Amino acid sequence: MTEAATQSPTPGEPSFEPLQGMRSLRVLARLLDYPTQELQDACGELIEILNAERRLGAALKSSLMEWCQRLQEGDLLELQAEYVAMFDKGRATSLLLFEHVHGESRDRGQAMVDLMAEYSAAGFELDARELPDHLPVFLEYLSMCDDAEIGRWLGEIRHILALLTARLEERGADHALVPLSLLALIGAEGDVEEHRPQVKKEAPDNTPEALDAVWEEEAVRFSATSDEDCALQSAEGRRLAERKHTVQSQPVRIMPAPSLNASSAPSADR
């Protein structure tokens, strides 16, 4: 699996494997990655980890594992094209958390600085060209946290996760299962319902006309003259540049695992 970040890497040390936290969070992070052959090859392992995760309900786990099977068996070029259409065109389904709250305002920059400070304090160092609020990166960080910290963070972004779930569901994307699973961990799946009426009324922002309007606006606002400038302006510009060159806390907790009988699935890896 492609690693987005590691914990205080030291030369010669093996890649980081969380000693605490939830391995299933790393699976959810991988499922939001750009599809690659490596991801397809790892789907069997992802299914095993999901099957062992007792914090998620049986129906949700089954949906996630079926999605992994579709990824494993799908045509890679088609999967990649679908991913680009879903996440690299428009901002409604952006995987950059703070973009849903701050847009391109200066407040977003300060929020990312604060998040990076949290990462550094925990010994979590980025080793990929992704912004700190990129959801897969954030899930990598959460995977090394204890349940209380995971619950605190998911509580802070639950409104973003609910909106993202509703938008991805509206587009018929399997990726909606990731934010929905995160909400399920804190018993907040019901949050999605309040966003569905709003999402149904939203005009699509991934049409050619909508994308042209966004790029024209950004050209005026930012006067971008290089790939590096574009990379700082939007999720789409940042990802394209990379490829060319190579709320307040809420008291929530991880929902307790349901009681198991002798025939239940094996316990989750930690």
mmCIF file of N, CA and C in Angstrom, residues 96-119 131-134 138 153 156-157 160 247:
data_model
loop_
_atom_site.group_PDB
_atom_site.id
_atom_site.type_symbol
_atom_site.label_atom_id
_atom_site.label_comp_id
_atom_site.label_asym_id
_atom_site.label_seq_id
_atom_site.Cartn_x
_atom_site.Cartn_y
_atom_site.Cartn_z
ATOM 1 N N LEU A 96 -9.912 17.647 0.461
ATOM 2 C CA LEU A 96 -9.210 18.605 1.319
ATOM 3 C C LEU A 96 -10.228 19.160 2.323
ATOM 4 N N LEU A 97 -10.086 18.753 3.572
ATOM 5 C CA LEU A 97 -11.102 19.046 4.577
ATOM 6 C C LEU A 97 -11.379 20.530 4.731
ATOM 7 N N PHE A 98 -10.329 21.335 4.830
ATOM 8 C CA PHE A 98 -10.527 22.747 5.124
ATOM 9 C C PHE A 98 -11.084 23.520 3.933
ATOM 10 N N GLU A 99 -11.007 22.947 2.742
ATOM 11 C CA GLU A 99 -11.590 23.617 1.587
ATOM 12 C C GLU A 99 -13.103 23.728 1.742
ATOM 13 N N HIS A 100 -13.710 22.764 2.440
ATOM 14 C CA HIS A 100 -15.161 22.791 2.651
ATOM 15 C C HIS A 100 -15.558 23.827 3.699
ATOM 16 N N VAL A 101 -14.593 24.262 4.511
ATOM 17 C CA VAL A 101 -14.886 25.222 5.580
ATOM 18 C C VAL A 101 -14.409 26.622 5.211
ATOM 19 N N HIS A 102 -13.177 26.713 4.728
ATOM 20 C CA HIS A 102 -12.550 28.020 4.500
ATOM 21 C C HIS A 102 -12.381 28.384 3.031
ATOM 22 N N GLY A 103 -12.630 27.445 2.122
ATOM 23 C CA GLY A 103 -12.380 27.735 0.717
ATOM 24 C C GLY A 103 -10.911 28.054 0.500
ATOM 25 N N GLU A 104 -10.642 29.148 -0.212
ATOM 26 C CA GLU A 104 -9.255 29.565 -0.455
ATOM 27 C C GLU A 104 -8.858 30.761 0.414
ATOM 28 N N SER A 105 -9.592 31.002 1.490
ATOM 29 C CA SER A 105 -9.305 32.155 2.333
ATOM 30 C C SER A 105 -8.040 31.944 3.157
ATOM 31 N N ARG A 106 -7.548 33.001 3.753
ATOM 32 C CA ARG A 106 -6.341 32.921 4.578
ATOM 33 C C ARG A 106 -6.570 32.083 5.829
ATOM 34 N N ASP A 107 -7.824 31.994 6.265
ATOM 35 C CA ASP A 107 -8.128 31.176 7.445
ATOM 36 C C ASP A 107 -7.739 29.725 7.212
ATOM 37 N N ARG A 108 -7.838 29.290 5.968
ATOM 38 C CA ARG A 108 -7.476 27.908 5.663
ATOM 39 C C ARG A 108 -5.983 27.679 5.898
ATOM 40 N N GLY A 109 -5.175 28.657 5.541
ATOM 41 C CA GLY A 109 -3.739 28.531 5.756
ATOM 42 C C GLY A 109 -3.403 28.377 7.228
ATOM 43 N N GLN A 110 -4.042 29.167 8.075
ATOM 44 C CA GLN A 110 -3.774 29.074 9.507
ATOM 45 C C GLN A 110 -4.261 27.747 10.058
ATOM 46 N N ALA A 111 -5.407 27.277 9.553
ATOM 47 C CA ALA A 111 -5.925 25.986 10.006
ATOM 48 C C ALA A 111 -4.955 24.862 9.667
ATOM 49 N N MET A 112 -4.310 24.945 8.502
ATOM 50 C CA MET A 112 -3.351 23.910 8.124
ATOM 51 C C MET A 112 -2.081 23.994 8.969
ATOM 52 N N VAL A 113 -1.678 25.215 9.302
ATOM 53 C CA VAL A 113 -0.525 25.378 10.187
ATOM 54 C C VAL A 113 -0.808 24.729 11.539
ATOM 55 N N ASP A 114 -2.006 24.962 12.060
ATOM 56 C CA ASP A 114 -2.389 24.374 13.346
ATOM 57 C C ASP A 114 -2.421 22.849 13.267
ATOM 58 N N LEU A 115 -2.931 22.327 12.150
ATOM 59 C CA LEU A 115 -2.999 20.878 11.990
ATOM 60 C C LEU A 115 -1.598 20.279 11.893
ATOM 61 N N MET A 116 -0.707 20.948 11.175
ATOM 62 C CA MET A 116 0.666 20.477 11.080
ATOM 63 C C MET A 116 1.327 20.449 12.447
ATOM 64 N N ALA A 117 0.997 21.424 13.300
ATOM 65 C CA ALA A 117 1.539 21.447 14.658
ATOM 66 C C ALA A 117 1.060 20.234 15.442
ATOM 67 N N GLU A 118 -0.208 19.854 15.245
ATOM 68 C CA GLU A 118 -0.735 18.653 15.894
ATOM 69 C C GLU A 118 0.025 17.422 15.417
ATOM 70 N N TYR A 119 0.258 17.347 14.124
ATOM 71 C CA TYR A 119 0.997 16.216 13.573
ATOM 72 C C TYR A 119 2.402 16.131 14.166
ATOM 73 N N LEU A 131 -1.299 18.032 0.946
ATOM 74 C CA LEU A 131 -1.532 19.006 2.003
ATOM 75 C C LEU A 131 -1.985 18.284 3.268
ATOM 76 N N PRO A 132 -1.742 18.879 4.435
ATOM 77 C CA PRO A 132 -2.052 18.197 5.698
ATOM 78 C C PRO A 132 -3.533 17.929 5.903
ATOM 79 N N ASP A 133 -4.410 18.682 5.224
ATOM 80 C CA ASP A 133 -5.842 18.453 5.416
ATOM 81 C C ASP A 133 -6.412 17.486 4.383
ATOM 82 N N HIS A 134 -5.546 16.841 3.602
ATOM 83 C CA HIS A 134 -6.003 15.816 2.669
ATOM 84 C C HIS A 134 -6.533 14.641 3.485
ATOM 85 N N PHE A 138 -4.954 12.630 6.756
ATOM 86 C CA PHE A 138 -5.541 12.802 8.081
ATOM 87 C C PHE A 138 -5.895 11.450 8.702
ATOM 88 N N TRP A 153 -11.350 13.981 17.146
ATOM 89 C CA TRP A 153 -11.122 14.539 15.814
ATOM 90 C C TRP A 153 -12.321 14.303 14.896
ATOM 91 N N GLU A 156 -14.977 16.719 15.499
ATOM 92 C CA GLU A 156 -14.733 18.070 14.998
ATOM 93 C C GLU A 156 -15.042 18.209 13.514
ATOM 94 N N ILE A 157 -14.904 17.130 12.748
ATOM 95 C CA ILE A 157 -15.114 17.233 11.304
ATOM 96 C C ILE A 157 -16.383 16.508 10.858
ATOM 97 N N ILE A 160 -18.365 18.053 8.021
ATOM 98 C CA ILE A 160 -17.727 17.911 6.706
ATOM 99 C C ILE A 160 -17.948 16.501 6.173
ATOM 100 N N VAL A 247 -14.248 24.453 13.649
ATOM 101 C CA VAL A 247 -15.508 24.071 14.236
ATOM 102 C C VAL A 247 -15.247 23.640 15.670
#
